[in-house]
Tab-separated table of C-alpha atoms in Angstrom:
chain	number	residue	atom	x	y	z
A	56	UNK	CA	81.698	114.859	103.130
A	57	UNK	CA	78.816	115.101	105.572
A	58	UNK	CA	77.291	111.750	106.459
A	59	UNK	CA	80.379	109.756	105.559
A	60	UNK	CA	82.169	107.595	108.152
A	61	UNK	CA	85.126	109.995	108.077
A	62	UNK	CA	82.906	112.961	108.931
A	63	UNK	CA	81.218	111.081	111.776
A	64	UNK	CA	84.457	109.712	113.257
A	65	UNK	CA	85.141	110.571	116.860
A	66	UNK	CA	88.511	112.228	117.303
A	67	UNK	CA	90.604	111.799	120.426
A	68	UNK	CA	93.433	114.095	121.485
A	69	UNK	CA	96.702	113.298	123.189
A	70	UNK	CA	96.251	115.050	126.552
A	71	UNK	CA	99.588	114.690	128.332
A	72	UNK	CA	99.599	118.307	129.541
A	73	UNK	CA	95.986	119.253	128.778
A	74	UNK	CA	94.442	120.021	132.171
A	75	UNK	CA	91.170	121.949	132.398
A	76	UNK	CA	89.897	124.164	135.203
A	77	UNK	CA	86.933	126.505	135.634
A	78	UNK	CA	87.431	129.942	134.101
A	79	UNK	CA	88.115	132.515	136.794
A	80	UNK	CA	88.976	129.909	139.426
A	81	UNK	CA	92.373	130.965	140.806
A	82	UNK	CA	92.692	127.893	143.019
A	83	UNK	CA	91.756	125.657	140.093
A	84	UNK	CA	94.394	127.371	137.948
A	85	UNK	CA	97.032	126.754	140.621
A	86	UNK	CA	95.984	123.120	141.092
A	87	UNK	CA	96.024	122.557	137.328
A	88	UNK	CA	99.728	123.394	137.389
A	89	UNK	CA	100.216	121.234	140.483
A	90	UNK	CA	98.678	118.255	138.692
A	91	UNK	CA	101.435	118.534	136.076
A	92	UNK	CA	104.105	117.734	138.682
A	93	UNK	CA	104.683	114.208	137.263
A	94	UNK	CA	105.522	115.741	133.882
A	95	UNK	CA	107.901	118.267	135.437
A	96	UNK	CA	109.625	115.581	137.518
A	97	UNK	CA	110.019	113.214	134.574
A	98	UNK	CA	111.119	115.687	131.929
A	99	UNK	CA	112.957	118.138	134.180
A	100	UNK	CA	114.255	116.077	137.070
A	101	UNK	CA	115.170	112.726	135.595
A	102	UNK	CA	116.326	113.990	132.186
A	103	UNK	CA	118.587	116.501	133.973
A	104	UNK	CA	119.793	113.745	136.281
A	105	UNK	CA	120.786	111.534	133.385
A	106	UNK	CA	122.540	114.368	131.562
A	107	UNK	CA	124.538	115.607	134.549
A	108	UNK	CA	124.678	112.840	137.168
A	109	UNK	CA	124.084	109.393	135.607
A	110	UNK	CA	123.793	107.650	138.952
A	111	UNK	CA	122.529	104.077	138.912
A	112	UNK	CA	120.348	104.780	141.937
A	113	UNK	CA	118.598	107.570	140.032
A	114	UNK	CA	118.202	105.429	136.915
A	115	UNK	CA	116.639	102.637	138.988
A	116	UNK	CA	114.382	105.219	140.613
A	117	UNK	CA	113.104	106.310	137.194
A	118	UNK	CA	112.738	102.717	136.011
A	119	UNK	CA	110.570	102.024	139.057
A	120	UNK	CA	108.316	104.966	138.218
A	121	UNK	CA	107.920	103.667	134.657
A	122	UNK	CA	107.038	100.176	135.893
A	123	UNK	CA	104.578	101.671	138.369
A	124	UNK	CA	102.817	103.623	135.638
A	125	UNK	CA	102.713	100.582	133.353
A	126	UNK	CA	101.046	98.627	136.168
A	127	UNK	CA	98.614	101.497	136.672
A	128	UNK	CA	97.524	101.339	133.034
A	129	UNK	CA	97.139	97.568	133.273
A	130	UNK	CA	94.921	97.884	136.357
A	131	UNK	CA	92.862	100.668	134.799
A	132	UNK	CA	92.201	98.661	131.647
A	133	UNK	CA	91.231	95.631	133.745
A	134	UNK	CA	88.981	97.378	136.290
A	135	UNK	CA	87.598	99.969	133.830
A	136	UNK	CA	86.067	102.192	136.496
A	137	UNK	CA	84.659	105.417	135.074
A	138	UNK	CA	85.782	108.888	136.056
A	139	UNK	CA	83.326	111.212	137.865
A	140	UNK	CA	80.282	111.519	135.591
A	141	UNK	CA	79.541	115.116	136.612
A	142	UNK	CA	82.666	116.491	134.918
A	143	UNK	CA	83.911	113.880	132.449
A	144	UNK	CA	82.151	115.422	129.413
A	145	UNK	CA	83.446	118.927	130.130
A	146	UNK	CA	86.940	117.567	130.741
A	147	UNK	CA	86.738	115.275	127.682
A	148	UNK	CA	87.816	112.219	129.686
A	149	UNK	CA	84.663	110.076	129.566
A	150	UNK	CA	86.436	107.525	127.369
A	151	UNK	CA	89.240	106.939	129.902
A	152	UNK	CA	89.300	105.121	133.231
A	153	UNK	CA	89.878	106.557	136.680
A	154	UNK	CA	90.807	103.791	139.138
A	155	UNK	CA	93.489	104.075	140.382
A	156	UNK	CA	94.612	107.661	139.776
A	157	UNK	CA	97.913	107.580	137.887
A	158	UNK	CA	98.902	111.076	139.053
A	159	UNK	CA	98.434	110.141	142.712
A	160	UNK	CA	100.247	106.849	142.221
A	161	UNK	CA	103.178	108.564	140.508
A	162	UNK	CA	103.587	111.250	143.154
A	163	UNK	CA	103.284	108.880	146.124
A	164	UNK	CA	105.738	106.433	144.539
A	165	UNK	CA	108.129	109.333	143.987
A	166	UNK	CA	107.700	110.728	147.523
A	167	UNK	CA	108.107	107.316	149.154
A	168	UNK	CA	111.225	106.304	147.230
A	169	UNK	CA	112.769	109.765	147.583
A	170	UNK	CA	112.152	109.845	151.339
A	171	UNK	CA	113.647	106.402	151.864
A	172	UNK	CA	116.621	107.394	149.724
A	173	UNK	CA	117.191	110.473	151.889
A	174	UNK	CA	116.773	108.706	155.214
A	175	UNK	CA	118.713	105.529	154.452
A	176	UNK	CA	121.205	106.540	151.747
A	177	UNK	CA	121.668	110.195	152.555
A	178	UNK	CA	122.077	111.307	148.897
A	179	UNK	CA	124.964	113.558	149.799
A	180	UNK	CA	123.938	114.676	153.290
A	181	UNK	CA	125.637	113.256	156.363
A	182	UNK	CA	123.594	115.172	158.950
A	183	UNK	CA	120.514	113.198	160.179
A	184	UNK	CA	118.597	116.468	160.557
A	185	UNK	CA	119.324	117.457	156.948
A	186	UNK	CA	118.241	114.018	155.767
A	187	UNK	CA	114.938	114.237	157.638
A	188	UNK	CA	114.175	117.707	156.305
A	189	UNK	CA	114.987	116.665	152.745
A	190	UNK	CA	112.837	113.544	153.112
A	191	UNK	CA	109.806	115.755	153.828
A	192	UNK	CA	110.305	117.815	150.667
A	193	UNK	CA	108.117	115.887	148.162
A	194	UNK	CA	105.137	115.212	150.431
A	195	UNK	CA	103.343	118.592	150.165
A	196	UNK	CA	103.418	118.253	146.367
A	197	UNK	CA	102.175	114.665	146.589
A	198	UNK	CA	99.164	115.601	148.724
A	199	UNK	CA	98.442	118.705	146.637
A	200	UNK	CA	98.457	116.572	143.481
A	201	UNK	CA	96.047	114.131	145.122
A	202	UNK	CA	93.731	116.997	146.105
A	203	UNK	CA	94.004	118.656	142.682
A	204	UNK	CA	92.727	115.578	140.830
A	205	UNK	CA	89.567	115.550	142.949
A	206	UNK	CA	89.079	119.321	142.941
A	207	UNK	CA	89.416	119.561	139.159
A	208	UNK	CA	86.931	116.722	138.660
A	209	UNK	CA	89.235	114.123	137.125
A	210	UNK	CA	88.902	111.577	139.951
A	211	UNK	CA	86.848	110.588	142.951
A	212	UNK	CA	88.306	110.386	146.472
A	213	UNK	CA	88.476	106.543	146.351
A	214	UNK	CA	90.324	106.714	143.014
A	215	UNK	CA	93.056	109.040	144.291
A	216	UNK	CA	93.257	107.126	147.582
A	217	UNK	CA	93.802	103.891	145.684
A	218	UNK	CA	96.482	105.514	143.533
A	219	UNK	CA	98.266	106.988	146.547
A	220	UNK	CA	98.181	103.686	148.447
A	221	UNK	CA	99.460	101.728	145.469
A	222	UNK	CA	102.198	104.291	144.848
A	223	UNK	CA	103.324	104.155	148.467
A	224	UNK	CA	103.458	100.351	148.523
A	225	UNK	CA	105.197	100.080	145.150
A	226	UNK	CA	107.674	102.831	146.044
A	227	UNK	CA	108.694	101.093	149.252
A	228	UNK	CA	108.783	97.687	147.565
A	229	UNK	CA	110.895	98.894	144.654
A	230	UNK	CA	113.306	100.664	147.019
A	231	UNK	CA	113.748	97.370	148.867
A	232	UNK	CA	114.382	95.466	145.619
A	233	UNK	CA	116.903	98.010	144.339
A	234	UNK	CA	118.845	98.350	147.584
A	235	UNK	CA	118.888	94.713	148.691
A	236	UNK	CA	119.098	92.908	145.337
A	237	UNK	CA	119.895	95.073	142.308
A	238	UNK	CA	122.575	97.061	144.145
A	239	UNK	CA	124.912	94.053	143.959
A	240	UNK	CA	124.879	94.339	140.150
A	241	UNK	CA	125.835	98.042	140.170
A	242	UNK	CA	129.624	97.412	139.976
A	243	UNK	CA	129.128	95.150	136.959
A	244	UNK	CA	127.005	97.792	135.220
A	245	UNK	CA	129.644	100.450	135.991
A	246	UNK	CA	132.379	98.302	134.458
A	247	UNK	CA	130.336	97.217	131.432
A	248	UNK	CA	131.046	98.650	127.987
A	249	UNK	CA	127.865	100.736	127.958
A	250	UNK	CA	128.454	101.852	131.535
A	251	UNK	CA	131.931	103.146	130.702
A	252	UNK	CA	130.720	104.691	127.437
A	253	UNK	CA	127.880	106.617	129.129
A	254	UNK	CA	129.841	107.321	132.361
A	255	UNK	CA	127.186	105.570	134.445
A	256	UNK	CA	128.255	105.340	138.078
A	257	UNK	CA	127.195	104.410	141.589
A	258	UNK	CA	128.086	106.721	144.483
A	259	UNK	CA	125.887	105.081	147.108
A	260	UNK	CA	129.000	103.739	148.891
A	261	UNK	CA	130.336	107.295	149.393
A	262	UNK	CA	129.195	108.650	152.796
A	263	UNK	CA	128.997	112.299	151.688
A	264	UNK	CA	128.826	112.619	147.911
A	265	UNK	CA	128.623	116.410	147.890
A	266	UNK	CA	131.787	116.798	149.971
A	267	UNK	CA	133.548	114.055	147.998
A	268	UNK	CA	132.849	115.739	144.655
A	269	UNK	CA	133.594	119.189	146.036
A	270	UNK	CA	136.969	118.117	147.389
A	271	UNK	CA	137.916	116.299	144.184
A	272	UNK	CA	136.851	119.237	142.023
A	273	UNK	CA	139.061	121.564	144.083
A	274	UNK	CA	141.987	119.165	143.867
A	275	UNK	CA	141.596	118.878	140.098
A	276	UNK	CA	141.466	122.681	139.732
A	277	UNK	CA	144.604	123.097	141.867
A	278	UNK	CA	146.421	120.457	139.845
A	279	UNK	CA	145.515	122.184	136.576
A	280	UNK	CA	146.671	125.518	138.011
A	281	UNK	CA	150.060	124.027	138.985
A	282	UNK	CA	150.507	122.434	135.549
C-alpha cells in the first residue's frame, strides 16, 4: 500500500552485466561491451580452462584475480570515494564506491600476470618472438577497459589509474609468489586424492607444451590404430 515502508523501500539491482551508454552513441555501445571483458575472461576463459586444461598455473592465476577483487572491495568500502556525480544518478551507481576501479584493476592484473607467464614460462611457445607477441595480446583490451570506464561515466581518471596501478602491482606480486613459492607444492597437489580425481596437472616444467601434447596425441592415435 502507498505510504507503507514496503512501498517506500529503495530497491537495488544486481548489475553484474548491466552497463549503460548514451542512446545513439556508437563508441559508447562498443565501450560498453569492452567494459564487460572481466566477465568474458572469468566465465569464458577460466571456466573453459578448468574444463579442458586443469593446469595448476591457470588455477593459481584465477585465484589471484579473485583475491585481487576481494582486496578491491575491501579498499572501496574503507575509502568510500564516490563515483562521478555528473552521471551516477543516470547510471544508478550513486550508492556504490569508485576508488579504485575494479574493472581496471582486474584487467591490469590479468594483463600483467599473462604477460609474465608468456615471457618467463612460455605457455607452450618456445620461440622468444612468439612469446613477446603473445605477451602484448591483453594490453589493448586493458587500456580500452580503463578508457571505457571513464568515457561511460562510471569512474574518474584517478579512480581508473589507481585500479590499473594496483592491478599491475598485485599481478606482478602474485606471479612472483606463485612461481617462487607455491610452485614447489604443485607436485603434491598433482599427487593428492583430489588432484588425481580432477586430473589437475602442472606442465610448467615442459619446455613446449603444445608440441609435447601434439606428439603424444599422435602417438596415442597410432597405437590405437595398430591395436
